[in-house]
PDB file of C-alpha atoms and ligand atoms in Angstrom:
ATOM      1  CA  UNK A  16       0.000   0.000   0.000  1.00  0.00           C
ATOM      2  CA  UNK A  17       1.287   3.750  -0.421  1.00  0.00           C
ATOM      3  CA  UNK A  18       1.930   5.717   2.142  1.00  0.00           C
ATOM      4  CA  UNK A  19       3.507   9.253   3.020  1.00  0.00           C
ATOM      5  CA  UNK A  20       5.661   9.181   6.075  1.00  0.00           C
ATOM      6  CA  UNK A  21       5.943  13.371   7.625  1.00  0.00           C
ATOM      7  CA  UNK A  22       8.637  11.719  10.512  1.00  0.00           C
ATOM      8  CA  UNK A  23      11.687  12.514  10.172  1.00  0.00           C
ATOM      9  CA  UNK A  24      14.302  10.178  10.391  1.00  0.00           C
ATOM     10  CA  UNK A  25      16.571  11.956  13.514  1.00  0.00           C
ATOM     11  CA  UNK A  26      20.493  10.147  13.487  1.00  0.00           C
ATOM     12  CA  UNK A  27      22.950  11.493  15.396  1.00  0.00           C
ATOM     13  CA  UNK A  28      26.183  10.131  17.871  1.00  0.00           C
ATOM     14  CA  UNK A  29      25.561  10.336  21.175  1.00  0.00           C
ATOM     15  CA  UNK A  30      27.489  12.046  23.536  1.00  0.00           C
ATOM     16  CA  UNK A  31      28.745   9.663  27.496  1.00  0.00           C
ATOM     17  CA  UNK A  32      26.599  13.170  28.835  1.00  0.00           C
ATOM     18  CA  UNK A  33      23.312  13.375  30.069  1.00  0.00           C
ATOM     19  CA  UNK A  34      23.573  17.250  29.140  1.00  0.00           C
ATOM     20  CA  UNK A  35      24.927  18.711  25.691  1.00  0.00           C
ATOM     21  CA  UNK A  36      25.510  16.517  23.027  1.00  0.00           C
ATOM     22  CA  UNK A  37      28.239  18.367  20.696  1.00  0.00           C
ATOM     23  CA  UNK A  38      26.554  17.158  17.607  1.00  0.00           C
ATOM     24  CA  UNK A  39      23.492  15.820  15.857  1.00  0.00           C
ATOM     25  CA  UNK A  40      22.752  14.389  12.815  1.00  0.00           C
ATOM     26  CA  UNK A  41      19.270  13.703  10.902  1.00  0.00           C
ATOM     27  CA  UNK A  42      17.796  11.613   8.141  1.00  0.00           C
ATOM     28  CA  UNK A  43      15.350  14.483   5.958  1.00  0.00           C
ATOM     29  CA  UNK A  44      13.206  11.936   4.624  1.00  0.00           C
ATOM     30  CA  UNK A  45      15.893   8.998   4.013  1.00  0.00           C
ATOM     31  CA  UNK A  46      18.916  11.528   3.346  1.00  0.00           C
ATOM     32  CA  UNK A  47      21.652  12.288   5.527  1.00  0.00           C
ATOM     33  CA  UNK A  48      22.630  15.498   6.488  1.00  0.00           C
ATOM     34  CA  UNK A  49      24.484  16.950   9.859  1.00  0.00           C
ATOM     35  CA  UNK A  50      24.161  19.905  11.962  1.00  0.00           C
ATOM     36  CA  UNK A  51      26.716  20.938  14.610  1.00  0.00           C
ATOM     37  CA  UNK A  52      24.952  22.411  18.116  1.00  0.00           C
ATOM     38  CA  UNK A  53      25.284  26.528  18.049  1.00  0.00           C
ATOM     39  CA  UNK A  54      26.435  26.279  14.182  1.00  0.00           C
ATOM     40  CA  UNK A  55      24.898  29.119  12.730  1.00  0.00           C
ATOM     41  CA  UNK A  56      25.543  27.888   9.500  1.00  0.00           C
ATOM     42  CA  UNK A  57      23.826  24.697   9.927  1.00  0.00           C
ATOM     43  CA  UNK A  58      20.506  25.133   7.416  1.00  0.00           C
ATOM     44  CA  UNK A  59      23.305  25.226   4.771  1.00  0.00           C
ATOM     45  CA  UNK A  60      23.204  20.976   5.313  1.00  0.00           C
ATOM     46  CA  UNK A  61      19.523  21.077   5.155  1.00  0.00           C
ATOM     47  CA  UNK A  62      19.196  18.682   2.300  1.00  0.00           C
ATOM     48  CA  UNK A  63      16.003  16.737   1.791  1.00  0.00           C
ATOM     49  CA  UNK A  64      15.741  14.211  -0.664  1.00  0.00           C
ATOM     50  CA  UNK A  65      14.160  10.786  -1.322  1.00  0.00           C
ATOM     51  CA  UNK A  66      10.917  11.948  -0.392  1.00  0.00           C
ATOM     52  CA  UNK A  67       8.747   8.703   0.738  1.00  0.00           C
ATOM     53  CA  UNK A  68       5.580  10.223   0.072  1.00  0.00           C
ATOM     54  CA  UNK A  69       3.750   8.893  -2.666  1.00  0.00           C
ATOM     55  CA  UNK A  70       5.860   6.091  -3.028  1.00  0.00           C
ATOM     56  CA  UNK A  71       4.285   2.925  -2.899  1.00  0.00           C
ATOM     57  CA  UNK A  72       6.579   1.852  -0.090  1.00  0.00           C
ATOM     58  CA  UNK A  73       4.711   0.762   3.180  1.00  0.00           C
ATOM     59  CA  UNK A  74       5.022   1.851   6.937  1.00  0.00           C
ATOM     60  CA  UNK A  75       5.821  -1.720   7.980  1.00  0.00           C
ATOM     61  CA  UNK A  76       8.345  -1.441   5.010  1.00  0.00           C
ATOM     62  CA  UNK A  77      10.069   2.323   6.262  1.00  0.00           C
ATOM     63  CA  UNK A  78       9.792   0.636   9.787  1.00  0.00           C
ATOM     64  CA  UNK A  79      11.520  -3.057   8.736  1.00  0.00           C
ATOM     65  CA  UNK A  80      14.064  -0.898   6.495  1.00  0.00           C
ATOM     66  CA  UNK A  81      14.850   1.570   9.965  1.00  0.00           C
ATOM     67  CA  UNK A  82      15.374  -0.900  12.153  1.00  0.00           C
ATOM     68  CA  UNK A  83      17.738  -2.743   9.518  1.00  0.00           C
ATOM     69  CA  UNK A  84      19.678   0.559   8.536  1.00  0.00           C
ATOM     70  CA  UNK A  85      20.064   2.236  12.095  1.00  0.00           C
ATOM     71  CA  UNK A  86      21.761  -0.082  14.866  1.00  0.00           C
ATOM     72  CA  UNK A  87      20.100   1.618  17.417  1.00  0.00           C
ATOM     73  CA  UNK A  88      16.406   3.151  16.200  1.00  0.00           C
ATOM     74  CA  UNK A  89      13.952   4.846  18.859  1.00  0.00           C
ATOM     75  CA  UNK A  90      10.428   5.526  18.068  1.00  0.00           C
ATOM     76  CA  UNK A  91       9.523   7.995  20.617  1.00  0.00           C
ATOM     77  CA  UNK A  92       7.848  10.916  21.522  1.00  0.00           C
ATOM     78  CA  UNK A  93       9.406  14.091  20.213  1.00  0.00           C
ATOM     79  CA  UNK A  94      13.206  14.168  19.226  1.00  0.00           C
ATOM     80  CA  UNK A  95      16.457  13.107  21.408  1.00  0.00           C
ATOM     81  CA  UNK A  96      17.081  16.843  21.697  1.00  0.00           C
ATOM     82  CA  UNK A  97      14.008  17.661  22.837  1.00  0.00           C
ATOM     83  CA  UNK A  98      11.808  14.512  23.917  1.00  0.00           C
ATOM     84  CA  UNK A  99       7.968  15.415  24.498  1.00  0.00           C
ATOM     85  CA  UNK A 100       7.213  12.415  27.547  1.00  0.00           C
ATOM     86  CA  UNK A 101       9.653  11.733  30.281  1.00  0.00           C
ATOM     87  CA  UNK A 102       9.527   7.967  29.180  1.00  0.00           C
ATOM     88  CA  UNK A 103      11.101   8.331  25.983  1.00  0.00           C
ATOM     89  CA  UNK A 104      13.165  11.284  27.809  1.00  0.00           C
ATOM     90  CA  UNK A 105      14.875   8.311  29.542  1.00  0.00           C
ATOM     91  CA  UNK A 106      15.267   6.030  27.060  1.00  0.00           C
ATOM     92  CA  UNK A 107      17.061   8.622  24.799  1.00  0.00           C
ATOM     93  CA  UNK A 108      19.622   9.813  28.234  1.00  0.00           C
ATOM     94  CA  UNK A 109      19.959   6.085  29.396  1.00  0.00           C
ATOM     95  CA  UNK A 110      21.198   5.183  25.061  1.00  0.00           C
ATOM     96  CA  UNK A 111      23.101   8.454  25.311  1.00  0.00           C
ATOM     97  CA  UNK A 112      25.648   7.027  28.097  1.00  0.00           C
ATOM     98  CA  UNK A 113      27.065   4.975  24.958  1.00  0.00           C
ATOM     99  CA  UNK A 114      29.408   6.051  22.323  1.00  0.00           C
ATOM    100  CA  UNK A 115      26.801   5.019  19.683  1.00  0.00           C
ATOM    101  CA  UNK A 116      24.944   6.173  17.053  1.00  0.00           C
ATOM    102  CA  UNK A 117      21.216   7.261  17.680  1.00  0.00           C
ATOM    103  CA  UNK A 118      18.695   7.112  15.330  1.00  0.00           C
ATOM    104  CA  UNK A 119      14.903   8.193  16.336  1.00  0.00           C
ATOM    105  CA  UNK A 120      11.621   9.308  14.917  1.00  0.00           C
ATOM    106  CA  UNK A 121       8.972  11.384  16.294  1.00  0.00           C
ATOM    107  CA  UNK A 122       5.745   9.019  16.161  1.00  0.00           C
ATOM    108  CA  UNK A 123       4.026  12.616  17.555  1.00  0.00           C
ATOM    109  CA  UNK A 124       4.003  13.791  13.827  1.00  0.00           C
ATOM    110  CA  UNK A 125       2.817  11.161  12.235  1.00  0.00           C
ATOM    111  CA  UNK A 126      -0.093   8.783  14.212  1.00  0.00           C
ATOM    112  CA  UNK A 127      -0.378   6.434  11.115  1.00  0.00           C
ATOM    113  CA  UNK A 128       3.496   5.309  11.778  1.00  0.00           C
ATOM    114  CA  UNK A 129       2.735   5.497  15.448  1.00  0.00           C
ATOM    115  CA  UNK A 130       0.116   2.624  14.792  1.00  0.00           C
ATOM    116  CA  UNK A 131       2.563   0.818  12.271  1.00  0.00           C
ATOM    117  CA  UNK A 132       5.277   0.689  14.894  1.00  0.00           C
ATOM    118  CA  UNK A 133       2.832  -0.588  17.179  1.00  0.00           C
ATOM    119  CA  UNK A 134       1.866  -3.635  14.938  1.00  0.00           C
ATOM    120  CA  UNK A 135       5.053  -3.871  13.575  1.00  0.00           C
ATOM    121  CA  UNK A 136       6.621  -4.742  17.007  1.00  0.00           C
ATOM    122  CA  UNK A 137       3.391  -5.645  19.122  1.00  0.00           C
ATOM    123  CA  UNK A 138       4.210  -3.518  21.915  1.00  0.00           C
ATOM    124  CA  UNK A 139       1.159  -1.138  23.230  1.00  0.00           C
ATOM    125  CA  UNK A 140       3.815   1.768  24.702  1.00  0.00           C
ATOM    126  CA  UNK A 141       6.590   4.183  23.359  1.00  0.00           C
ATOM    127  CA  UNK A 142       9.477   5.157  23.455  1.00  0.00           C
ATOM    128  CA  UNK A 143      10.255   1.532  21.657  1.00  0.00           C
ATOM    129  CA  UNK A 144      13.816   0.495  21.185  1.00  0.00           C
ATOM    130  CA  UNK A 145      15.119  -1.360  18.270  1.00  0.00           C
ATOM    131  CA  UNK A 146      19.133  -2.681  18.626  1.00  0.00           C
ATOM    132  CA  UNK A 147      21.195  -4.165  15.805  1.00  0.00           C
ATOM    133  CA  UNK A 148      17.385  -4.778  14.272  1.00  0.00           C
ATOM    134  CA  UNK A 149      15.824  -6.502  17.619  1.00  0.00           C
ATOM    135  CA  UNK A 150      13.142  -5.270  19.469  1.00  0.00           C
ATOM    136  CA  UNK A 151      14.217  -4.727  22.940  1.00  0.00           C
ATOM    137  CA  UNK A 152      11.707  -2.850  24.654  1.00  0.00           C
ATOM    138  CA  UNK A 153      10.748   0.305  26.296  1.00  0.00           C
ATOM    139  CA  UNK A 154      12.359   3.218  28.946  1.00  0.00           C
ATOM    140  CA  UNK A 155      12.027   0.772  31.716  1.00  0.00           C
ATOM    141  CA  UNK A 156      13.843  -2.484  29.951  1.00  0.00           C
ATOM    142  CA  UNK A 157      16.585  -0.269  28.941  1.00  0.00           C
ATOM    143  CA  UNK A 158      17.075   1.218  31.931  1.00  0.00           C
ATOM    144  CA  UNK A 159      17.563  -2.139  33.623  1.00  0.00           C
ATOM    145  CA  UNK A 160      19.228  -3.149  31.075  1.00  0.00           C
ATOM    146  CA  UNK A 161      21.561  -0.526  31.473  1.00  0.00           C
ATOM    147  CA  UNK A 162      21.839  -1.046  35.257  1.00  0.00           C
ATOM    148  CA  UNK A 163      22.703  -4.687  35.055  1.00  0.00           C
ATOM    149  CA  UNK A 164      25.128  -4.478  31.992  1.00  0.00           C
ATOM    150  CA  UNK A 165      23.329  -5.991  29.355  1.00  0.00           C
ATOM    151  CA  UNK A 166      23.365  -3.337  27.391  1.00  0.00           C
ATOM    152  CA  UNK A 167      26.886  -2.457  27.334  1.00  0.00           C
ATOM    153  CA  UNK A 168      27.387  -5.633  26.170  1.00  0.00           C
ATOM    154  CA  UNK A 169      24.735  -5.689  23.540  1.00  0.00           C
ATOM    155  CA  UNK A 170      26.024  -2.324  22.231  1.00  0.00           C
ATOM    156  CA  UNK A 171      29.765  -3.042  22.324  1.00  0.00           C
ATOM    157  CA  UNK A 172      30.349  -4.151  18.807  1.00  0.00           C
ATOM    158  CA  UNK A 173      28.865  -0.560  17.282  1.00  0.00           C
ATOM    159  CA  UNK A 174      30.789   1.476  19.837  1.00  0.00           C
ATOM    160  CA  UNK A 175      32.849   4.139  18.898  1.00  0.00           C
ATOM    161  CA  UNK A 176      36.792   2.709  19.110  1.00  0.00           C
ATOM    162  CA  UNK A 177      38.289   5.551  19.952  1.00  0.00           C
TER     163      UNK A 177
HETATM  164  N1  GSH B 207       6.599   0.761  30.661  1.00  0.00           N
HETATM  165  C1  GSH B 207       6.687   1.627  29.515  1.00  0.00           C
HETATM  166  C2  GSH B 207       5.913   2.887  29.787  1.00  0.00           C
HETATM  167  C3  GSH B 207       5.736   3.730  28.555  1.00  0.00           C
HETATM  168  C4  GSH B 207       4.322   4.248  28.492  1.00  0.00           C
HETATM  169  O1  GSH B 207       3.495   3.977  29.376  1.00  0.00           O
HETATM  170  N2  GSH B 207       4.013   4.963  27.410  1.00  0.00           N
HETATM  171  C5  GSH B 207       2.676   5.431  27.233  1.00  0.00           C
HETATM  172  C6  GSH B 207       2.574   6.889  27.587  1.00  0.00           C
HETATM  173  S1  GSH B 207       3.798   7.877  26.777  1.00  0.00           S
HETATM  174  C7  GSH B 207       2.244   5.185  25.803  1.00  0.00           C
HETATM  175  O2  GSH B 207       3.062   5.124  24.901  1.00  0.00           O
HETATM  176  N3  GSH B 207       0.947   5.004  25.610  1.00  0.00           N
HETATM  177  C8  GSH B 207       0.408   4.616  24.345  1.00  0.00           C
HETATM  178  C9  GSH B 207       0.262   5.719  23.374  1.00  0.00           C
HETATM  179  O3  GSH B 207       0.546   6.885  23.676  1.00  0.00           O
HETATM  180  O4  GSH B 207      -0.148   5.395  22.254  1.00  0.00           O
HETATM  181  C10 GSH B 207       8.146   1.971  29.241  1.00  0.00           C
HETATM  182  O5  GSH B 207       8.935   1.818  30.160  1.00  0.00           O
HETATM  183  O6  GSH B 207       8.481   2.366  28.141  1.00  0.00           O
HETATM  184  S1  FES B 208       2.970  11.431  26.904  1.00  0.00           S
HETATM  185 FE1  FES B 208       2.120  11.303  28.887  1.00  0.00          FE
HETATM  186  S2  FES B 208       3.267   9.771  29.836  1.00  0.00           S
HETATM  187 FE2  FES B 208       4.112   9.929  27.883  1.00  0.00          FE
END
């Protein structure tokens, strides 16, 4: 079925803070493009492209293809840099104490994709938290995943070697 997707595809590399990440990068439709925090200059990246809308690509087909492209991929409410519910406000600060990419969409802009990723993963709640392509669960699994050290072992092969 066709669909038009208005999310925007958020990617960006966390920061170990749970205060100001230095950068962020984002997805305009399926196209990369980077800003740096304060960078006046910044719009100058704004490049969308690949538009999905109209295309006769599915939700369940933009969600399967996010969660294959994007190691780690949050649906959740509003953006890492400025989450709209304090769930998926955890989720994003618990995933930003690792040197890892972070990839996110707003499922507040769109509520067709928020029912998709609901389907799609059969999970009732957001934030919902996709690693290396697995569902893994919301704010509360990741935090005790975090807490116990699963997750720095499920994220160590995409980590940053620096
Ligand atoms: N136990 C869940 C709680 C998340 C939760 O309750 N989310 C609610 C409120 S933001 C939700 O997504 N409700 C369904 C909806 O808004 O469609 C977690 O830890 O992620
Ligand atoms: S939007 Fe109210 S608890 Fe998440």
């Amino acid at each position: 079925m066709a669909t038009s997707l208005s999310s925007i595809l958020f990617k960006g590399i966390s920061a170990r803070s749970f205060t100001t990440p230095l950068t962020s990068s984002c997805y305009y439709g399926m196209r990369y493009f980077t800003t740096v925090s304060n960078d006046p200059d910044t719009h100058n990246d704004f490049k969308p492209a690949n538009k999905l809308e109209n295309s006769n690509i599915s939700l369940a087909d933009v969600i399967e293809q996010d969660v294959k492209d994007n190691p780690v991929m949050v649906y959740m409410k509003g953006v890492p840099d400025f989450p709209q519910c304090g769930f998926s406000s955890l989720a994003v600060r618990v995933l930003q104490q690792y040197d890892v990419p972070l990839s996110a969409r707003n499922i507040l802009e769109d509520p067709e994709l928020k029912s998709a990723v609901k389907a799609f993963s059969n999970w009732p709640t957001f934030p919902q938290i996709f690693i290396k392509g697995e569902f893994v669960g919301g704010s509360d699994i990741i935090l005790n995943m975090h807490q116990t050290g699963e997750l720095k072992e499920k994220l160590k092969d995409i980590m940053s070697k620096k």
